[in-house]
DNA sequence: GCCGTTTTCGGCCCGACTGTTTTCAGTCG
């Protein structure tokens, strides 16, 4: 079983226990361990073999035993007993807004409802309103919620969510009385996908801003509206939340709304140790005296911490690192000197070589590699070795014209074929300045097959970078089922760089494996995979992932000087 | 169910908003 599959089992256990009415902290323990497994970056089965399961945070004796049972048998007796007690179809009810464990249990025990369909029928028939604590409004909210659930897609890729949120920010900034508006939530933490769009504002008249917000022309319905907080659903089915406080409280509000929830829980724990209580309003002591924070720095400082960059706020060790003064120095755009994965009209790009080169130069880069597709399987108008030679002549002419303003490399994005062979023979690869090997086809092969394909590329001395290693496409296509422990170990052994592909539809490596790779000392590449000049600006998404992965600038080959980069490439055959 | 330079038992974060209620429970982030 993979970590993700184990996590799903524990998530299911947590849902069922919660509906059953179990102790909330027991439920929380299962949820925490599910999240930890998802972001571990190494196979639990390996840790198990080394007898180190209980070294995983949140794994004690009971959960370690359950992990072992799952790894050995693929099943969990505890879950089976639970499913016999609580109908598992109730879990889908938890997806409905305003339906949590208490109400799911209520519908089940008092009305015999166990499925979404039965709940909808009961609501339409007006039977829900007769249940204790329910009324007409709750009933219609639930009906609306079920419809919204069907209408609404899953999490939005950051590449769609961010531009949409920025348009709202611009609009809100123009409202009267507004002093400041910023992104918060997972948007600000640069998570690859985003659920709701979270925004924060500073204003002396919060209620007026809330009123303007819920009357924006794109609003489909208002989910909640109070003095300091409102929540709406747009016509396209996206949910937005806006918090507002006067400017003297903006720091604690922004920190609170940025999250993550887990990070905030840890901060409140730190506050408690000082006999203080932390909320979005600030820090209050036992006498009820409240200290306000206009900026985040002073809030973190009051808790005895340096300011923690939003991308790290996931409770993945950032609090401990901050307490020790050991936060990483994170990547910034100005560290980057090269773009090593671009396409032109020679294959499936939209711009000529010169247009791409000029665009890279205009963005202050010192190196660009042109890496058009190889001919394999006829995809993307890939280049045969003959056309590759013709392209080389054109690149040579451009080198003459651009002189030492910009280093232009001829590379290729070489297909890793379904049989594991690379698309060009070694003698063709040897002629190139830089070689990226990527998976595009047969991504659903078995773990052993697809891992062998990637290893074949990693071990080839001409291959410098593995492009978008998992092949995932957000939000729907899962990446290949790679044996990551082996892939990472071999990349380290051969010094082959793994790419963080900055295209928001990919963001691959993801933050978890980028972090693991960096910890191991594997070189990383950070590229946009640009097919148009404007795509070069997508680099900010990749920077977000690198920062979320705690990757420090020297670990990214794109931060190296042209001389160092060339030296590295030449040393690789 | 986990965890421990205040604890191996007793803790485990906090407030806004809504709806159904006459003071609060449920949900959410």
Coordinates of C-alpha atoms (C1' of nucleotides) in Angstrom, one line a residue:
Chain A
X1 CA 0.0 0.0 0.0
X2 CA 1.2 3.5 -0.8
X3 CA 1.3 6.3 1.8
X4 CA -1.7 7.9 0.0
X5 CA -3.7 4.7 0.3
X6 CA -2.8 4.4 4.0
X7 CA -3.8 8.0 4.5
X8 CA -7.2 7.4 2.9
X9 CA -7.9 4.5 5.3
X10 CA -7.1 6.6 8.3
X11 CA -9.2 9.5 7.0
X12 CA -12.1 7.0 6.6
X13 CA -11.6 5.8 10.1
X14 CA -11.6 9.4 11.4
X15 CA -14.9 10.2 9.5
X16 CA -16.6 7.1 10.9
X17 CA -15.4 7.6 14.4
X18 CA -16.6 11.2 14.3
X19 CA -20.1 10.2 13.1
X20 CA -20.1 7.6 15.8
X21 CA -19.5 10.4 18.3
X22 CA -16.1 9.3 19.5
X23 CA -13.7 11.5 21.5
X24 CA -12.7 14.4 19.2
X25 CA -9.0 14.1 20.0
X26 CA -9.0 10.4 19.1
X27 CA -10.6 11.4 15.8
X28 CA -8.0 14.2 15.4
X29 CA -5.2 11.7 16.0
X30 CA -6.3 9.7 12.9
X31 CA -6.7 12.8 10.8
X32 CA -3.2 14.1 11.8
X33 CA -1.6 10.8 10.9
X34 CA -3.3 10.8 7.5
X35 CA -1.9 14.2 6.7
X36 CA 1.5 13.3 8.0
X37 CA 1.6 10.2 5.7
X38 CA 0.6 12.3 2.7
X39 CA 3.5 14.7 3.2
X40 CA 6.1 12.3 4.4
X41 CA 8.1 12.0 1.1
X42 CA 9.3 8.5 1.9
X43 CA 7.5 5.1 1.7
X44 CA 6.1 4.0 5.0
X45 CA 6.7 0.4 4.0
X46 CA 10.5 1.1 4.1
X47 CA 10.3 2.7 7.5
X48 CA 8.3 -0.3 8.7
X49 CA 11.0 -2.7 7.4
X50 CA 13.5 -0.7 9.6
X51 CA 11.2 -0.9 12.6
X52 CA 10.9 2.9 12.7
X53 CA 7.2 3.4 12.4
X54 CA 6.8 5.1 15.7
X55 CA 9.4 7.7 14.7
X56 CA 6.7 9.2 12.5
X57 CA 5.1 12.1 14.4
X58 CA 1.6 11.2 15.5
X59 CA 2.2 7.4 15.2
X60 CA 2.1 5.6 18.5
X61 CA 1.7 2.0 19.4
X62 CA -2.0 1.6 18.2
X63 CA -1.6 3.3 14.9
X64 CA 1.8 1.6 14.2
X65 CA 0.0 -1.8 14.6
X66 CA -2.7 -0.7 12.3
X67 CA -0.2 0.4 9.6
X68 CA 1.5 -3.0 9.9
X69 CA -1.8 -4.8 9.5
X70 CA -2.6 -2.8 6.4
X71 CA 0.9 -3.4 4.9
X72 CA 0.7 -7.1 5.6
X73 CA -2.9 -7.8 4.6
X74 CA -4.2 -4.8 2.8
X75 CA -7.1 -4.7 5.2
X76 CA -7.9 -3.3 8.7
X77 CA -10.1 -5.3 11.0
X78 CA -10.8 -2.1 13.1
X79 CA -12.2 -0.4 10.0
X80 CA -14.3 -3.4 9.1
X81 CA -15.9 -3.4 12.5
X82 CA -16.5 0.3 12.3
X83 CA -18.2 0.0 8.9
X84 CA -20.5 -2.7 10.3
X85 CA -21.5 -0.2 13.0
X86 CA -21.7 3.0 11.1
X87 CA -23.0 2.9 7.5
X88 CA -20.0 4.1 5.4
X89 CA -22.2 5.8 2.9
X90 CA -22.8 8.5 5.5
X91 CA -19.3 9.8 4.8
X92 CA -20.5 11.4 1.5
X93 CA -22.9 13.5 3.5
X94 CA -20.0 15.2 5.2
X95 CA -19.2 16.7 1.8
X96 CA -22.3 18.8 2.0
X97 CA -21.7 22.3 3.4
X98 CA -23.4 22.7 6.8
X99 CA -23.5 19.0 7.3
X100 CA -21.0 17.7 9.8
X101 CA -20.7 14.5 11.9
X102 CA -23.5 15.5 14.3
X103 CA -26.0 16.1 11.6
X104 CA -25.0 13.0 9.7
X105 CA -25.6 11.0 12.8
X106 CA -28.9 12.7 13.4
X107 CA -30.2 12.0 9.9
X108 CA -29.1 8.4 10.2
X109 CA -30.4 7.6 13.7
X110 CA -33.6 9.6 13.7
X111 CA -34.6 9.4 10.1
X112 CA -32.9 6.3 8.8
X113 CA -31.1 8.3 6.1
X114 CA -27.7 6.9 5.0
X115 CA -27.2 8.2 1.5
X116 CA -27.0 11.5 -0.3
X117 CA -30.0 10.6 -2.5
X118 CA -32.1 9.7 0.6
X119 CA -31.2 13.0 2.2
X120 CA -32.1 15.0 -0.8
X121 CA -35.5 13.2 -1.1
X122 CA -36.2 13.8 2.6
X123 CA -35.3 17.5 2.3
X124 CA -37.6 17.9 -0.8
X125 CA -40.4 16.1 1.1
X126 CA -40.0 18.6 4.0
X127 CA -39.1 15.8 6.4
X128 CA -35.8 17.2 7.6
X129 CA -37.4 20.2 9.3
X130 CA -39.1 18.0 11.8
X131 CA -35.8 16.7 13.2
X132 CA -34.5 18.2 16.5
X133 CA -32.4 21.4 15.9
X134 CA -33.5 21.5 12.3
X135 CA -35.9 24.0 10.7
X136 CA -37.0 25.2 7.3
X137 CA -33.9 27.3 6.7
X138 CA -31.6 24.5 7.6
X139 CA -33.5 22.2 5.3
X140 CA -33.3 24.5 2.3
X141 CA -29.6 25.3 3.0
X142 CA -28.9 21.6 2.8
X143 CA -30.8 21.3 -0.5
X144 CA -28.8 24.2 -1.9
X145 CA -25.6 22.5 -0.5
X146 CA -26.4 19.3 -2.3
X147 CA -26.9 21.2 -5.6
X148 CA -23.7 23.2 -5.1
X149 CA -21.8 20.0 -4.4
X150 CA -23.0 18.5 -7.8
X151 CA -22.3 21.8 -9.6
X152 CA -19.0 22.5 -8.1
X153 CA -15.8 21.1 -9.3
X154 CA -13.0 20.0 -7.0
X155 CA -10.1 22.1 -6.0
X156 CA -9.0 24.8 -8.5
X157 CA -5.5 24.6 -9.8
X158 CA -3.5 27.6 -8.5
X159 CA -2.9 28.8 -12.0
X160 CA -6.7 29.5 -12.3
X161 CA -7.4 30.5 -8.7
X162 CA -4.6 33.1 -8.4
X163 CA -5.5 35.3 -11.4
X164 CA -9.2 35.1 -10.4
X165 CA -8.4 36.1 -6.8
X166 CA -6.1 39.0 -7.9
X167 CA -9.0 40.4 -9.9
X168 CA -11.1 40.4 -6.8
X169 CA -8.3 42.0 -4.8
X170 CA -8.1 44.8 -7.4
X171 CA -11.8 45.4 -7.2
X172 CA -11.9 45.4 -3.4
X173 CA -9.0 47.9 -3.3
X174 CA -11.2 50.4 -5.1
X175 CA -14.0 50.2 -2.6
X176 CA -14.4 53.3 -0.3
X177 CA -12.7 53.3 3.0
X178 CA -10.4 50.3 2.1
X179 CA -6.8 50.6 3.3
X180 CA -5.4 47.3 2.3
X181 CA -6.5 44.0 0.6
X182 CA -4.3 40.9 0.3
X183 CA -4.5 37.3 -0.6
X184 CA -4.6 34.8 2.3
X185 CA -5.2 31.1 2.8
X186 CA -3.6 28.4 0.5
X187 CA -3.4 31.0 -2.3
X188 CA -0.8 32.9 -0.3
X189 CA 0.9 29.7 0.7
X190 CA 1.2 28.8 -3.0
X191 CA -0.5 25.4 -2.6
X192 CA -0.7 23.7 -6.0
X193 CA -4.5 23.5 -5.7
X194 CA -6.9 25.8 -3.9
X195 CA -10.3 25.1 -2.4
X196 CA -11.8 28.5 -1.5
X197 CA -10.3 31.8 -2.3
X198 CA -9.4 33.6 1.0
X199 CA -9.0 37.4 1.1
X200 CA -8.3 39.8 3.9
X201 CA -8.8 43.5 4.1
X202 CA -8.1 46.4 6.5
X203 CA -10.8 49.1 6.7
X204 CA -12.3 51.4 9.3
X205 CA -15.7 50.5 8.0
X206 CA -15.7 46.7 7.7
X207 CA -19.5 46.4 7.4
X208 CA -19.6 48.6 4.3
X209 CA -16.9 46.5 2.6
X210 CA -18.8 43.3 3.5
X211 CA -21.9 44.8 2.0
X212 CA -20.1 45.8 -1.2
X213 CA -18.5 42.3 -1.4
X214 CA -21.8 40.4 -1.3
X215 CA -23.3 42.7 -3.9
X216 CA -20.5 42.2 -6.5
X217 CA -22.1 41.3 -9.9
X218 CA -20.4 37.9 -10.0
X219 CA -22.0 36.8 -6.7
X220 CA -24.4 33.8 -7.2
X221 CA -25.4 33.5 -3.6
X222 CA -24.3 34.7 -0.2
X223 CA -23.3 31.9 2.2
X224 CA -22.7 34.0 5.2
X225 CA -22.4 37.7 6.1
X226 CA -21.3 39.2 9.4
X227 CA -19.6 42.3 10.6
X228 CA -16.1 41.1 10.0
X229 CA -16.5 38.1 7.7
X230 CA -18.5 37.2 4.6
X231 CA -18.5 34.2 2.3
X232 CA -20.0 34.0 -1.2
X233 CA -20.3 31.6 -4.1
X234 CA -19.6 33.0 -7.6
X235 CA -21.7 32.2 -10.7
X236 CA -18.9 29.9 -11.8
X237 CA -19.2 27.9 -8.5
X238 CA -16.1 29.2 -6.8
X239 CA -16.3 30.2 -3.1
X240 CA -14.7 33.3 -1.7
X241 CA -14.2 34.4 1.9
X242 CA -13.3 37.9 3.0
X243 CA -12.3 38.9 6.4
X244 CA -11.9 42.5 7.5
X245 CA -10.6 44.3 10.5
X246 CA -9.3 47.8 11.3
X247 CA -5.7 48.3 10.3
X248 CA -4.3 48.0 13.8
X249 CA -5.4 44.3 13.8
X250 CA -4.4 43.6 10.2
X251 CA -1.3 41.5 11.2
X252 CA -3.1 39.0 13.3
X253 CA -6.0 38.8 10.9
X254 CA -3.7 38.1 7.9
X255 CA -1.7 35.6 9.9
X256 CA -4.9 33.9 11.0
X257 CA -6.5 33.8 7.5
X258 CA -3.3 32.6 5.9
X259 CA -3.1 29.4 8.0
X260 CA -2.5 26.7 7.6
X261 CA -5.0 25.5 10.2
X262 CA -2.3 23.1 11.5
X263 CA 0.3 25.9 11.7
X264 CA -2.2 28.1 13.6
X265 CA -3.0 25.4 16.0
X266 CA 0.7 25.1 16.8
X267 CA 1.0 28.9 17.3
X268 CA -1.9 28.9 19.7
X269 CA -0.2 26.1 21.6
X270 CA 2.9 28.3 21.9
X271 CA 0.8 31.2 23.1
X272 CA -0.8 28.9 25.7
X273 CA 2.6 28.1 27.2
X274 CA 3.0 31.8 27.9
X275 CA -0.5 31.9 29.4
X276 CA -1.8 33.8 26.4
X277 CA -4.6 33.1 24.0
X278 CA -4.1 33.7 20.3
X279 CA -7.0 34.5 17.9
X280 CA -7.5 36.6 14.8
X281 CA -7.9 39.6 17.1
X282 CA -4.5 39.3 18.7
X283 CA -3.0 37.9 21.9
X284 CA -4.9 38.2 25.1
X285 CA -3.8 37.5 28.6
X286 CA -5.7 36.1 31.6
X287 CA -7.1 39.5 32.5
X288 CA -8.6 39.8 29.1
X289 CA -6.2 42.5 28.0
X290 CA -5.7 42.2 24.2
X291 CA -2.6 43.1 22.3
X292 CA -3.0 44.0 18.7
X293 CA -0.7 43.5 15.7
X294 CA -0.7 45.7 12.6
X295 CA 1.8 43.4 10.9
X296 CA 2.8 39.7 11.0
X297 CA 6.4 40.3 12.0
X298 CA 5.4 41.8 15.4
X299 CA 2.9 39.0 16.0
X300 CA 5.5 36.2 15.4
X301 CA 8.0 38.2 17.5
X302 CA 5.6 38.3 20.4
X303 CA 5.5 34.5 20.3
X304 CA 9.3 34.4 20.3
X305 CA 9.6 33.5 16.7
X306 CA 11.1 35.1 13.6
X307 CA 8.6 35.8 10.8
X308 CA 7.8 32.6 9.0
X309 CA 7.3 32.7 5.2
X310 CA 3.7 31.7 4.3
X311 CA 4.9 28.9 2.0
X312 CA 6.4 27.1 5.1
X313 CA 3.3 27.4 7.3
X314 CA 2.1 23.8 7.1
X315 CA 3.3 22.5 10.4
X316 CA 6.0 20.5 8.6
X317 CA 8.8 21.4 11.0
X318 CA 8.8 25.2 10.4
X319 CA 7.9 26.0 14.0
X320 CA 10.8 23.9 15.4
X321 CA 13.2 25.4 12.8
X322 CA 12.1 28.9 13.6
X323 CA 12.5 28.3 17.4
X324 CA 16.1 27.2 16.7
X325 CA 16.7 30.1 14.3
X326 CA 17.2 27.6 11.5
X327 CA 14.6 28.6 8.9
X328 CA 15.9 27.9 5.4
X329 CA 16.9 30.8 3.1
X330 CA 14.3 30.5 0.4
X331 CA 14.5 30.9 -3.3
X332 CA 13.6 34.3 -4.9
X333 CA 13.1 35.2 -8.5
X334 CA 16.4 37.2 -8.6
X335 CA 18.4 34.1 -7.8
X336 CA 17.4 32.6 -11.1
X337 CA 19.8 33.0 -14.0
X338 CA 18.7 30.4 -16.5
X339 CA 15.6 28.9 -18.2
X340 CA 16.4 25.4 -19.3
X341 CA 13.2 24.0 -20.7
X342 CA 11.5 25.9 -23.6
X343 CA 9.8 25.1 -26.9
X344 CA 9.7 26.9 -30.2
X345 CA 7.9 26.6 -33.5
X346 CA 10.4 23.9 -34.4
X347 CA 8.1 21.6 -32.4
X348 CA 4.9 22.6 -30.6
X349 CA 5.9 26.1 -29.4
X350 CA 4.0 29.2 -30.6
X351 CA 7.1 31.5 -31.0
X352 CA 10.2 31.4 -33.0
X353 CA 13.6 30.7 -31.6
X354 CA 14.5 34.4 -31.7
X355 CA 11.2 35.4 -30.0
X356 CA 11.9 33.0 -27.1
X357 CA 15.5 34.2 -26.8
X358 CA 14.5 37.8 -26.8
X359 CA 11.8 37.1 -24.1
X360 CA 14.3 35.4 -21.9
X361 CA 16.8 38.2 -22.3
X362 CA 14.0 40.8 -21.5
X363 CA 13.4 39.0 -18.2
X364 CA 17.0 39.3 -17.2
X365 CA 18.1 35.7 -17.7
X366 CA 21.6 34.9 -18.8
X367 CA 21.0 31.5 -20.2
X368 CA 18.2 29.9 -22.2
X369 CA 18.1 26.3 -23.4
X370 CA 15.9 25.5 -26.4
X371 CA 14.5 22.0 -25.7
X372 CA 12.1 21.1 -28.5
X373 CA 10.5 17.6 -28.5
X374 CA 12.1 14.6 -30.0
X375 CA 10.4 12.9 -32.9
X376 CA 9.1 9.9 -31.0
X377 CA 5.6 8.6 -31.7
X378 CA 5.0 11.7 -33.8
X379 CA 3.8 13.8 -30.8
X380 CA 4.1 17.6 -30.8
X381 CA 5.8 17.8 -34.2
X382 CA 8.9 16.5 -32.6
X383 CA 12.3 16.8 -34.3
X384 CA 14.0 14.0 -36.2
X385 CA 17.8 13.9 -35.9
X386 CA 18.0 15.6 -39.3
X387 CA 15.7 18.5 -38.3
X388 CA 17.7 18.8 -35.0
X389 CA 20.8 19.4 -37.2
X390 CA 19.0 22.1 -39.2
X391 CA 17.9 23.7 -35.9
X392 CA 21.5 23.7 -34.7
X393 CA 22.5 25.8 -37.7
X394 CA 19.8 28.4 -36.9
X395 CA 20.8 28.5 -33.2
X396 CA 24.4 29.0 -34.3
X397 CA 23.4 32.0 -36.4
X398 CA 21.5 33.4 -33.4
X399 CA 24.5 32.9 -31.2
X400 CA 26.5 35.1 -33.5
X401 CA 23.8 37.8 -33.4
X402 CA 23.3 37.7 -29.6
X403 CA 27.0 37.4 -28.8
X404 CA 27.7 37.4 -25.0
X405 CA 24.4 39.0 -24.0
X406 CA 22.8 35.6 -23.5
X407 CA 24.1 32.0 -23.5
X408 CA 22.0 29.9 -25.9
X409 CA 22.0 26.2 -25.5
X410 CA 20.6 23.6 -27.9
X411 CA 18.9 20.9 -25.9
X412 CA 16.0 18.6 -26.4
X413 CA 13.1 17.2 -24.4
X414 CA 13.6 13.6 -25.3
X415 CA 10.7 11.2 -24.9
X416 CA 11.1 8.2 -22.6
X417 CA 9.3 5.7 -24.8
X418 CA 6.8 3.2 -23.5
X419 CA 9.4 0.5 -23.8
X420 CA 11.9 2.6 -21.7
X421 CA 14.2 3.5 -24.6
X422 CA 15.1 7.1 -25.2
X423 CA 13.9 8.6 -28.4
X424 CA 17.4 9.6 -29.8
X425 CA 20.4 7.3 -30.0
X426 CA 23.3 8.1 -27.7
X427 CA 25.3 9.7 -30.5
X428 CA 22.6 12.2 -31.1
X429 CA 22.2 12.9 -27.4
X430 CA 25.9 13.4 -27.1
X431 CA 25.8 16.3 -29.6
X432 CA 23.3 18.3 -27.6
X433 CA 24.3 20.9 -24.9
X434 CA 21.6 19.7 -22.6
X435 CA 19.2 16.8 -22.5
X436 CA 15.8 16.6 -20.6
X437 CA 14.2 13.2 -20.6
X438 CA 10.4 13.2 -19.9
X439 CA 7.5 10.8 -19.7
X440 CA 4.4 11.7 -21.7
X441 CA 2.9 8.4 -22.7
X442 CA 1.9 5.1 -21.0
X443 CA 1.8 6.8 -17.6
X444 CA -0.5 4.1 -16.3
X445 CA 2.0 1.3 -16.4
X446 CA 2.7 -0.7 -13.3
X447 CA 5.0 0.7 -10.7
X448 CA 7.9 -1.6 -11.7
X449 CA 7.5 -0.9 -15.4
X450 CA 7.3 2.8 -15.2
X451 CA 10.0 3.1 -12.6
X452 CA 12.3 1.1 -14.8
X453 CA 11.7 3.5 -17.6
X454 CA 12.6 6.5 -15.5
X455 CA 15.6 4.7 -14.1
X456 CA 16.8 4.0 -17.6
X457 CA 16.8 7.7 -18.3
X458 CA 18.4 8.7 -15.0
X459 CA 21.3 6.3 -15.6
X460 CA 22.0 7.5 -19.2
X461 CA 25.1 9.7 -18.9
X462 CA 23.8 12.1 -21.6
X463 CA 20.6 12.8 -19.7
X464 CA 21.0 15.9 -17.5
X465 CA 17.4 16.5 -16.2
X466 CA 14.3 14.4 -15.7
X467 CA 11.4 16.7 -16.9
X468 CA 8.2 16.9 -14.8
X469 CA 9.0 13.5 -13.2
X470 CA 5.6 12.2 -12.2
X471 CA 3.7 13.4 -15.3
X472 CA 0.8 14.6 -13.3
X473 CA -1.7 17.1 -14.7
X474 CA -3.7 19.2 -12.3
X475 CA -6.4 19.0 -11.3
X476 CA -7.4 15.6 -12.7
X477 CA -4.6 13.4 -13.9
X478 CA -2.6 11.6 -11.2
X479 CA 1.1 11.2 -11.7
X480 CA 2.7 7.9 -12.5
X481 CA 2.9 5.3 -9.7
X482 CA 6.7 5.7 -9.3
X483 CA 8.8 3.9 -6.8
X484 CA 10.1 7.3 -5.5
X485 CA 12.6 5.9 -3.0
X486 CA 14.4 4.1 -5.8
X487 CA 14.1 7.0 -8.3
X488 CA 15.5 9.5 -5.8
X489 CA 18.4 7.2 -4.8
X490 CA 19.4 6.7 -8.4
X491 CA 19.1 10.3 -9.3
X492 CA 21.5 11.1 -6.4
X493 CA 23.9 8.3 -7.4
X494 CA 24.1 9.6 -11.0
X495 CA 23.8 13.3 -10.2
X496 CA 20.9 13.6 -12.6
X497 CA 18.8 16.7 -11.9
X498 CA 15.1 16.4 -11.2
X499 CA 12.9 19.2 -12.6
X500 CA 10.4 21.3 -10.7
X501 CA 8.2 22.1 -13.7
X502 CA 6.6 25.5 -13.0
X503 CA 3.7 25.2 -15.3
X504 CA 0.7 25.5 -13.0
X505 CA -1.0 22.5 -14.7
X506 CA 2.0 20.4 -13.6
X507 CA 4.0 21.7 -10.5
X508 CA 5.9 18.5 -10.7
X509 CA 8.0 17.6 -8.7
X510 CA 5.5 18.6 -6.1
X511 CA 6.5 20.3 -2.8
X512 CA 6.8 17.1 -0.9
X513 CA 9.2 15.3 -3.3
X514 CA 11.1 18.5 -4.0
X515 CA 11.8 18.8 -0.3
X516 CA 12.9 15.2 0.0
X517 CA 15.1 15.4 -3.1
X518 CA 16.7 18.6 -1.8
X519 CA 17.3 17.0 1.6
X520 CA 19.1 14.1 -0.1
X521 CA 21.3 16.5 -2.1
X522 CA 19.9 15.8 -5.5
X523 CA 20.3 18.7 -8.0
X524 CA 17.0 20.3 -8.9
X525 CA 16.1 22.3 -12.0
X526 CA 13.4 24.9 -12.1
X527 CA 11.8 25.5 -15.5
X528 CA 8.7 26.8 -17.1
X529 CA 8.4 24.5 -20.0
X530 CA 7.5 27.6 -21.9
X531 CA 5.6 27.2 -25.2
X532 CA 5.1 31.0 -25.6
X533 CA 7.2 34.0 -24.5
X534 CA 4.6 34.9 -21.8
X535 CA 4.9 31.4 -20.3
X536 CA 8.3 32.4 -19.0
X537 CA 6.4 34.4 -16.3
X538 CA 4.9 31.2 -14.9
X539 CA 8.2 30.7 -13.1
X540 CA 6.6 32.3 -10.0
X541 CA 4.5 29.2 -9.6
X542 CA 7.6 27.0 -9.6
X543 CA 9.3 29.4 -7.2
X544 CA 6.3 28.9 -4.9
X545 CA 6.7 25.1 -5.0
X546 CA 10.5 25.3 -4.4
X547 CA 9.8 27.5 -1.4
X548 CA 7.2 25.2 -0.1
X549 CA 9.7 22.4 -0.5
X550 CA 12.3 24.2 1.7
X551 CA 14.7 24.2 -1.3
X552 CA 17.6 26.6 -0.9
X553 CA 19.0 28.5 -3.9
X554 CA 22.3 26.6 -4.4
X555 CA 20.4 23.3 -4.8
X556 CA 18.8 24.7 -8.0
X557 CA 21.0 24.5 -11.0
X558 CA 19.2 27.5 -12.5
X559 CA 20.7 29.7 -9.8
X560 CA 24.2 28.8 -10.9
X561 CA 26.3 31.2 -13.0
X562 CA 26.5 30.3 -16.7
X563 CA 30.1 29.2 -16.2
X564 CA 29.2 26.8 -13.4
X565 CA 26.2 25.5 -15.3
X566 CA 28.3 24.8 -18.4
X567 CA 31.0 23.1 -16.3
X568 CA 28.3 20.8 -14.8
X569 CA 26.8 20.0 -18.2
X570 CA 30.2 19.3 -19.8
X571 CA 31.1 17.0 -16.9
X572 CA 28.1 14.9 -17.6
X573 CA 29.0 13.5 -21.0
Chain B
dG1 C1' -4.9 8.1 20.1
dC2 C1' -0.7 10.7 21.1
dC3 C1' 2.5 12.9 24.0
dG4 C1' 5.9 14.8 27.9
dT5 C1' 13.1 20.3 30.4
dT6 C1' 6.5 21.9 34.3
dT7 C1' 3.2 15.8 33.2
dT8 C1' 3.4 8.2 31.9
dC9 C1' -2.1 10.9 33.2
dG10 C1' -4.5 14.7 31.8
dG11 C1' -4.2 17.5 28.7
dC12 C1' -5.0 18.3 23.6
dC13 C1' -6.8 26.1 19.8
dC14 C1' -10.2 29.7 19.0
dG15 C1' -13.8 32.7 17.4
dA16 C1' -17.5 34.0 13.6
dC17 C1' -21.7 33.0 11.8
dT18 C1' -26.2 30.7 11.4
dG19 C1' -30.4 28.8 12.8
dT20 C1' -33.1 27.2 16.3
dT21 C1' -33.4 28.4 20.2
dT22 C1' -34.7 31.5 24.9
dT23 C1' -28.9 30.4 26.1
dC24 C1' -26.8 27.2 22.7
dA25 C1' -25.2 23.6 19.2
dG26 C1' -23.3 22.8 14.9
dT27 C1' -20.2 23.9 11.3
dC28 C1' -16.3 26.1 9.5
dG29 C1' -11.7 27.8 8.7

